[in-house]
């Protein structure tokens, strides 16, 4: 499964981030995004809420979209959350920070590990602990040139850009050393979801996919 | 260990090299030496690094060569065995730094935050790399980060170019800048040694930023500095300002000496971005300075004379 996830990330490059939505809404958004060409979804934990909201969404998306989309989990801060997400069927795991125990557990459970880091020190440490990708957050604050600079010495580390990535700039980031990007509010527009305009979510997903470098 | 860092400081600019073929190490190092740089960082981004370091060490002992992009203890040992004089890393790896400190290997770990810098200080370091310098906020950010740590010196690397180099060099906490624009892989692979020498010399000249600051004129017997100032004012309208030893005329363009000063005819002041580094590079170019003439202010160098006169004029460096 890990190989399949790695292949999907390399191929599709965009991870849509679903934050703060109930399981039912997550499913509808997943459908709209899938129709728009999105193949990777991240459903985040909210530390102030019941983790079952997240695990239920993951479980249902994994079941309904098996073979069409991969679902992962985001904002994982503890080993316990890593286990809960793995049990629910998440295939990749994203954290805001570099937590060696979480990374180890992620890989042990057969998931792909994507911890968050900013500085070369943190990025190299994440990789040493076994991260498959390192999420640079907030990448948008640093500009697209940041990955190129960091990867001059750290070319063996695969980076994902998260934070401030839009369809206007995603190509710049993916052509300057990031191998993928996570996109939240710039793709999963809350107003459209509140208004039930899933058609707009699909359209936006299509526009995003079309703005990727190499899209014909 | 301090001697290595003093040498890096004096050189001011460390070319960061990725070399694919160890056979090219010596011609490359010769091209850098010809351009004025006698320090080099050979990175473990390529498999040829250790051998390249060894070859430069053996054939060009005047080159101080270090190992860059060192990520593991194994690479550090390879670098040591090959004769690297210092080690540079992209990030702060405490296990690796601890090991280097135990073995008295001069190490410059990459840091980007106050937390990382403090970790380096806890392990006894007073020199860190600031990486990636430009992408992480540039000189303004470095100055802000350096504020609380007066004992730390920095090696800004990443995004340094001939335009921003002088400003980094003027910052007193800069040990040296790391840069790779004069040693681009395409140039190395093409064996473009003359071009590497040219780019290196251009970089050193930009770093030192030599420029004429003023001309000092000795008085002729029986004539006074004030008379000369009055003549310059009558001819060109230059205002003047009298000091104890001389009169400055035309802003600070002319220093009219009241009594005979250095030089048969007078002296010329050449401004530089870094007086210490100018002394080092002038020495490599065959010009000695007279250390007894050195003037300092609050521990920082202000001026120093060259031993040699040129066309009857003494020359002194002036820190900009």
JSON list of N, CA, C and O in Angstrom, two decimals, chain A residues 119-122 124-125 128 141-142 145-146 149-156, chain B residues 45 69 71 90-94 110-113 116 129 131-132 135-136 158:
[
{"chain": "A", "resi": 119, "resn": "UNK", "atom": "N", "xyz": [12.57, 24.55, 8.83]},
{"chain": "A", "resi": 119, "resn": "UNK", "atom": "CA", "xyz": [13.99, 24.86, 8.60]},
{"chain": "A", "resi": 119, "resn": "UNK", "atom": "C", "xyz": [14.72, 23.63, 8.08]},
{"chain": "A", "resi": 119, "resn": "UNK", "atom": "O", "xyz": [14.26, 22.50, 8.25]},
{"chain": "A", "resi": 120, "resn": "UNK", "atom": "N", "xyz": [15.89, 23.84, 7.45]},
{"chain": "A", "resi": 120, "resn": "UNK", "atom": "CA", "xyz": [16.69, 22.69, 7.02]},
{"chain": "A", "resi": 120, "resn": "UNK", "atom": "C", "xyz": [16.98, 21.72, 8.17]},
{"chain": "A", "resi": 120, "resn": "UNK", "atom": "O", "xyz": [16.99, 20.51, 7.98]},
{"chain": "A", "resi": 121, "resn": "UNK", "atom": "N", "xyz": [17.19, 22.24, 9.36]},
{"chain": "A", "resi": 121, "resn": "UNK", "atom": "CA", "xyz": [17.43, 21.39, 10.53]},
{"chain": "A", "resi": 121, "resn": "UNK", "atom": "C", "xyz": [16.24, 20.45, 10.75]},
{"chain": "A", "resi": 121, "resn": "UNK", "atom": "O", "xyz": [16.40, 19.24, 10.92]},
{"chain": "A", "resi": 122, "resn": "UNK", "atom": "N", "xyz": [15.02, 21.04, 10.73]},
{"chain": "A", "resi": 122, "resn": "UNK", "atom": "CA", "xyz": [13.82, 20.25, 10.97]},
{"chain": "A", "resi": 122, "resn": "UNK", "atom": "C", "xyz": [13.55, 19.28, 9.81]},
{"chain": "A", "resi": 122, "resn": "UNK", "atom": "O", "xyz": [13.13, 18.14, 10.02]},
{"chain": "A", "resi": 124, "resn": "UNK", "atom": "N", "xyz": [15.73, 17.96, 7.69]},
{"chain": "A", "resi": 124, "resn": "UNK", "atom": "CA", "xyz": [16.69, 16.85, 7.69]},
{"chain": "A", "resi": 124, "resn": "UNK", "atom": "C", "xyz": [16.38, 15.88, 8.84]},
{"chain": "A", "resi": 124, "resn": "UNK", "atom": "O", "xyz": [16.50, 14.66, 8.69]},
{"chain": "A", "resi": 125, "resn": "UNK", "atom": "N", "xyz": [15.96, 16.43, 9.99]},
{"chain": "A", "resi": 125, "resn": "UNK", "atom": "CA", "xyz": [15.64, 15.57, 11.14]},
{"chain": "A", "resi": 125, "resn": "UNK", "atom": "C", "xyz": [14.43, 14.68, 10.80]},
{"chain": "A", "resi": 125, "resn": "UNK", "atom": "O", "xyz": [14.42, 13.49, 11.10]},
{"chain": "A", "resi": 128, "resn": "UNK", "atom": "N", "xyz": [15.57, 11.91, 8.64]},
{"chain": "A", "resi": 128, "resn": "UNK", "atom": "CA", "xyz": [16.34, 10.91, 9.41]},
{"chain": "A", "resi": 128, "resn": "UNK", "atom": "C", "xyz": [15.42, 10.00, 10.21]},
{"chain": "A", "resi": 128, "resn": "UNK", "atom": "O", "xyz": [15.70, 8.82, 10.38]},
{"chain": "A", "resi": 141, "resn": "UNK", "atom": "N", "xyz": [4.60, 31.42, 2.68]},
{"chain": "A", "resi": 141, "resn": "UNK", "atom": "CA", "xyz": [5.29, 32.56, 3.30]},
{"chain": "A", "resi": 141, "resn": "UNK", "atom": "C", "xyz": [6.73, 32.66, 2.81]},
{"chain": "A", "resi": 141, "resn": "UNK", "atom": "O", "xyz": [7.34, 33.71, 2.87]},
{"chain": "A", "resi": 142, "resn": "UNK", "atom": "N", "xyz": [7.30, 31.53, 2.38]},
{"chain": "A", "resi": 142, "resn": "UNK", "atom": "CA", "xyz": [8.72, 31.50, 2.05]},
{"chain": "A", "resi": 142, "resn": "UNK", "atom": "C", "xyz": [8.98, 31.69, 0.55]},
{"chain": "A", "resi": 142, "resn": "UNK", "atom": "O", "xyz": [10.12, 31.82, 0.14]},
{"chain": "A", "resi": 145, "resn": "UNK", "atom": "N", "xyz": [11.05, 29.79, -4.19]},
{"chain": "A", "resi": 145, "resn": "UNK", "atom": "CA", "xyz": [12.49, 29.57, -4.22]},
{"chain": "A", "resi": 145, "resn": "UNK", "atom": "C", "xyz": [13.02, 28.84, -3.00]},
{"chain": "A", "resi": 145, "resn": "UNK", "atom": "O", "xyz": [14.14, 28.34, -3.01]},
{"chain": "A", "resi": 146, "resn": "UNK", "atom": "N", "xyz": [12.21, 28.75, -1.95]},
{"chain": "A", "resi": 146, "resn": "UNK", "atom": "CA", "xyz": [12.70, 28.15, -0.71]},
{"chain": "A", "resi": 146, "resn": "UNK", "atom": "C", "xyz": [13.07, 26.68, -0.90]},
{"chain": "A", "resi": 146, "resn": "UNK", "atom": "O", "xyz": [14.11, 26.23, -0.43]},
{"chain": "A", "resi": 149, "resn": "UNK", "atom": "N", "xyz": [16.34, 26.25, -2.73]},
{"chain": "A", "resi": 149, "resn": "UNK", "atom": "CA", "xyz": [17.50, 26.54, -1.88]},
{"chain": "A", "resi": 149, "resn": "UNK", "atom": "C", "xyz": [17.75, 25.40, -0.89]},
{"chain": "A", "resi": 149, "resn": "UNK", "atom": "O", "xyz": [18.88, 24.96, -0.73]},
{"chain": "A", "resi": 150, "resn": "UNK", "atom": "N", "xyz": [16.68, 24.93, -0.26]},
{"chain": "A", "resi": 150, "resn": "UNK", "atom": "CA", "xyz": [16.84, 23.88, 0.74]},
{"chain": "A", "resi": 150, "resn": "UNK", "atom": "C", "xyz": [17.32, 22.58, 0.09]},
{"chain": "A", "resi": 150, "resn": "UNK", "atom": "O", "xyz": [18.13, 21.85, 0.65]},
{"chain": "A", "resi": 151, "resn": "UNK", "atom": "N", "xyz": [16.81, 22.33, -1.11]},
{"chain": "A", "resi": 151, "resn": "UNK", "atom": "CA", "xyz": [17.17, 21.07, -1.76]},
{"chain": "A", "resi": 151, "resn": "UNK", "atom": "C", "xyz": [18.53, 21.11, -2.45]},
{"chain": "A", "resi": 151, "resn": "UNK", "atom": "O", "xyz": [18.99, 20.08, -2.96]},
{"chain": "A", "resi": 152, "resn": "UNK", "atom": "N", "xyz": [19.19, 22.27, -2.44]},
{"chain": "A", "resi": 152, "resn": "UNK", "atom": "CA", "xyz": [20.56, 22.28, -2.99]},
{"chain": "A", "resi": 152, "resn": "UNK", "atom": "C", "xyz": [21.38, 21.25, -2.22]},
{"chain": "A", "resi": 152, "resn": "UNK", "atom": "O", "xyz": [21.95, 20.34, -2.82]},
{"chain": "A", "resi": 153, "resn": "UNK", "atom": "N", "xyz": [21.42, 21.34, -0.89]},
{"chain": "A", "resi": 153, "resn": "UNK", "atom": "CA", "xyz": [22.12, 20.27, -0.15]},
{"chain": "A", "resi": 153, "resn": "UNK", "atom": "C", "xyz": [21.22, 19.07, 0.19]},
{"chain": "A", "resi": 153, "resn": "UNK", "atom": "O", "xyz": [21.75, 18.00, 0.46]},
{"chain": "A", "resi": 154, "resn": "UNK", "atom": "N", "xyz": [19.92, 19.24, 0.21]},
{"chain": "A", "resi": 154, "resn": "UNK", "atom": "CA", "xyz": [19.04, 18.16, 0.67]},
{"chain": "A", "resi": 154, "resn": "UNK", "atom": "C", "xyz": [18.21, 17.60, -0.48]},
{"chain": "A", "resi": 154, "resn": "UNK", "atom": "O", "xyz": [16.99, 17.42, -0.36]},
{"chain": "A", "resi": 155, "resn": "UNK", "atom": "N", "xyz": [18.88, 17.33, -1.60]},
{"chain": "A", "resi": 155, "resn": "UNK", "atom": "CA", "xyz": [18.16, 16.93, -2.80]},
{"chain": "A", "resi": 155, "resn": "UNK", "atom": "C", "xyz": [17.52, 15.55, -2.66]},
{"chain": "A", "resi": 155, "resn": "UNK", "atom": "O", "xyz": [16.67, 15.18, -3.46]},
{"chain": "A", "resi": 156, "resn": "UNK", "atom": "N", "xyz": [17.93, 14.80, -1.64]},
{"chain": "A", "resi": 156, "resn": "UNK", "atom": "CA", "xyz": [17.38, 13.46, -1.45]},
{"chain": "A", "resi": 156, "resn": "UNK", "atom": "C", "xyz": [16.05, 13.49, -0.68]},
{"chain": "A", "resi": 156, "resn": "UNK", "atom": "O", "xyz": [15.44, 12.45, -0.48]},
{"chain": "B", "resi": 45, "resn": "UNK", "atom": "N", "xyz": [27.40, 16.34, -1.86]},
{"chain": "B", "resi": 45, "resn": "UNK", "atom": "CA", "xyz": [26.24, 16.16, -2.74]},
{"chain": "B", "resi": 45, "resn": "UNK", "atom": "C", "xyz": [26.60, 15.19, -3.85]},
{"chain": "B", "resi": 45, "resn": "UNK", "atom": "O", "xyz": [25.73, 14.71, -4.55]},
{"chain": "B", "resi": 69, "resn": "UNK", "atom": "N", "xyz": [27.68, 19.88, 3.07]},
{"chain": "B", "resi": 69, "resn": "UNK", "atom": "CA", "xyz": [26.53, 18.96, 2.98]},
{"chain": "B", "resi": 69, "resn": "UNK", "atom": "C", "xyz": [26.83, 17.64, 3.69]},
{"chain": "B", "resi": 69, "resn": "UNK", "atom": "O", "xyz": [26.51, 16.56, 3.19]},
{"chain": "B", "resi": 71, "resn": "UNK", "atom": "N", "xyz": [25.96, 15.03, 6.22]},
{"chain": "B", "resi": 71, "resn": "UNK", "atom": "CA", "xyz": [24.70, 14.65, 6.86]},
{"chain": "B", "resi": 71, "resn": "UNK", "atom": "C", "xyz": [24.86, 13.51, 7.86]},
{"chain": "B", "resi": 71, "resn": "UNK", "atom": "O", "xyz": [24.00, 13.32, 8.71]},
{"chain": "B", "resi": 90, "resn": "UNK", "atom": "N", "xyz": [23.87, 21.29, 6.35]},
{"chain": "B", "resi": 90, "resn": "UNK", "atom": "CA", "xyz": [22.72, 22.12, 6.00]},
{"chain": "B", "resi": 90, "resn": "UNK", "atom": "C", "xyz": [21.84, 22.48, 7.19]},
{"chain": "B", "resi": 90, "resn": "UNK", "atom": "O", "xyz": [21.29, 23.56, 7.26]},
{"chain": "B", "resi": 91, "resn": "UNK", "atom": "N", "xyz": [21.70, 21.53, 8.13]},
{"chain": "B", "resi": 91, "resn": "UNK", "atom": "CA", "xyz": [20.86, 21.76, 9.30]},
{"chain": "B", "resi": 91, "resn": "UNK", "atom": "C", "xyz": [21.63, 21.41, 10.55]},
{"chain": "B", "resi": 91, "resn": "UNK", "atom": "O", "xyz": [22.77, 20.96, 10.50]},
{"chain": "B", "resi": 92, "resn": "UNK", "atom": "N", "xyz": [20.97, 21.64, 11.70]},
{"chain": "B", "resi": 92, "resn": "UNK", "atom": "CA", "xyz": [21.63, 21.35, 12.97]},
{"chain": "B", "resi": 92, "resn": "UNK", "atom": "C", "xyz": [21.27, 19.94, 13.41]},
{"chain": "B", "resi": 92, "resn": "UNK", "atom": "O", "xyz": [20.12, 19.66, 13.76]},
{"chain": "B", "resi": 93, "resn": "UNK", "atom": "N", "xyz": [22.25, 19.06, 13.37]},
{"chain": "B", "resi": 93, "resn": "UNK", "atom": "CA", "xyz": [22.08, 17.67, 13.79]},
{"chain": "B", "resi": 93, "resn": "UNK", "atom": "C", "xyz": [22.91, 17.51, 15.06]},
{"chain": "B", "resi": 93, "resn": "UNK", "atom": "O", "xyz": [24.14, 17.46, 15.01]},
{"chain": "B", "resi": 94, "resn": "UNK", "atom": "N", "xyz": [22.23, 17.45, 16.22]},
{"chain": "B", "resi": 94, "resn": "UNK", "atom": "CA", "xyz": [22.97, 17.54, 17.48]},
{"chain": "B", "resi": 94, "resn": "UNK", "atom": "C", "xyz": [23.93, 16.37, 17.66]},
{"chain": "B", "resi": 94, "resn": "UNK", "atom": "O", "xyz": [25.03, 16.55, 18.18]},
{"chain": "B", "resi": 110, "resn": "UNK", "atom": "N", "xyz": [24.24, 24.25, 9.87]},
{"chain": "B", "resi": 110, "resn": "UNK", "atom": "CA", "xyz": [23.21, 25.15, 9.37]},
{"chain": "B", "resi": 110, "resn": "UNK", "atom": "C", "xyz": [22.17, 25.41, 10.44]},
{"chain": "B", "resi": 110, "resn": "UNK", "atom": "O", "xyz": [21.74, 24.49, 11.13]},
{"chain": "B", "resi": 111, "resn": "UNK", "atom": "N", "xyz": [21.78, 26.68, 10.57]},
{"chain": "B", "resi": 111, "resn": "UNK", "atom": "CA", "xyz": [20.71, 27.04, 11.51]},
{"chain": "B", "resi": 111, "resn": "UNK", "atom": "C", "xyz": [19.83, 28.09, 10.83]},
{"chain": "B", "resi": 111, "resn": "UNK", "atom": "O", "xyz": [20.28, 28.78, 9.92]},
{"chain": "B", "resi": 112, "resn": "UNK", "atom": "N", "xyz": [18.59, 28.17, 11.29]},
{"chain": "B", "resi": 112, "resn": "UNK", "atom": "CA", "xyz": [17.68, 29.14, 10.70]},
{"chain": "B", "resi": 112, "resn": "UNK", "atom": "C", "xyz": [16.82, 29.84, 11.75]},
{"chain": "B", "resi": 112, "resn": "UNK", "atom": "O", "xyz": [16.14, 30.81, 11.43]},
{"chain": "B", "resi": 113, "resn": "UNK", "atom": "N", "xyz": [16.84, 29.34, 12.97]},
{"chain": "B", "resi": 113, "resn": "UNK", "atom": "CA", "xyz": [15.98, 29.92, 14.02]},
{"chain": "B", "resi": 113, "resn": "UNK", "atom": "C", "xyz": [16.80, 30.16, 15.29]},
{"chain": "B", "resi": 113, "resn": "UNK", "atom": "O", "xyz": [17.86, 29.56, 15.48]},
{"chain": "B", "resi": 116, "resn": "UNK", "atom": "N", "xyz": [17.60, 26.88, 17.06]},
{"chain": "B", "resi": 116, "resn": "UNK", "atom": "CA", "xyz": [18.69, 26.11, 16.48]},
{"chain": "B", "resi": 116, "resn": "UNK", "atom": "C", "xyz": [20.05, 26.74, 16.81]},
{"chain": "B", "resi": 116, "resn": "UNK", "atom": "O", "xyz": [21.03, 26.05, 17.08]},
{"chain": "B", "resi": 129, "resn": "UNK", "atom": "N", "xyz": [26.14, 28.34, 10.38]},
{"chain": "B", "resi": 129, "resn": "UNK", "atom": "CA", "xyz": [25.72, 28.76, 9.05]},
{"chain": "B", "resi": 129, "resn": "UNK", "atom": "C", "xyz": [24.30, 29.31, 9.17]},
{"chain": "B", "resi": 129, "resn": "UNK", "atom": "O", "xyz": [23.52, 28.82, 9.99]},
{"chain": "B", "resi": 131, "resn": "UNK", "atom": "N", "xyz": [21.16, 29.44, 6.97]},
{"chain": "B", "resi": 131, "resn": "UNK", "atom": "CA", "xyz": [20.75, 28.81, 5.71]},
{"chain": "B", "resi": 131, "resn": "UNK", "atom": "C", "xyz": [19.26, 28.48, 5.71]},
{"chain": "B", "resi": 131, "resn": "UNK", "atom": "O", "xyz": [18.77, 27.99, 6.71]},
{"chain": "B", "resi": 132, "resn": "UNK", "atom": "N", "xyz": [18.57, 28.69, 4.57]},
{"chain": "B", "resi": 132, "resn": "UNK", "atom": "CA", "xyz": [19.03, 29.39, 3.37]},
{"chain": "B", "resi": 132, "resn": "UNK", "atom": "C", "xyz": [18.88, 30.90, 3.55]},
{"chain": "B", "resi": 132, "resn": "UNK", "atom": "O", "xyz": [17.77, 31.38, 3.77]},
{"chain": "B", "resi": 135, "resn": "UNK", "atom": "N", "xyz": [16.39, 33.22, 1.21]},
{"chain": "B", "resi": 135, "resn": "UNK", "atom": "CA", "xyz": [15.02, 32.71, 1.23]},
{"chain": "B", "resi": 135, "resn": "UNK", "atom": "C", "xyz": [14.44, 32.74, 2.64]},
{"chain": "B", "resi": 135, "resn": "UNK", "atom": "O", "xyz": [13.23, 32.64, 2.83]},
{"chain": "B", "resi": 136, "resn": "UNK", "atom": "N", "xyz": [15.31, 32.83, 3.62]},
{"chain": "B", "resi": 136, "resn": "UNK", "atom": "CA", "xyz": [14.85, 32.86, 5.01]},
{"chain": "B", "resi": 136, "resn": "UNK", "atom": "C", "xyz": [14.88, 34.27, 5.58]},
{"chain": "B", "resi": 136, "resn": "UNK", "atom": "O", "xyz": [15.00, 34.45, 6.79]},
{"chain": "B", "resi": 158, "resn": "UNK", "atom": "N", "xyz": [23.12, 30.55, 0.62]},
{"chain": "B", "resi": 158, "resn": "UNK", "atom": "CA", "xyz": [21.81, 30.35, -0.01]},
{"chain": "B", "resi": 158, "resn": "UNK", "atom": "C", "xyz": [21.30, 31.68, -0.54]},
{"chain": "B", "resi": 158, "resn": "UNK", "atom": "O", "xyz": [20.90, 32.54, 0.23]}
]
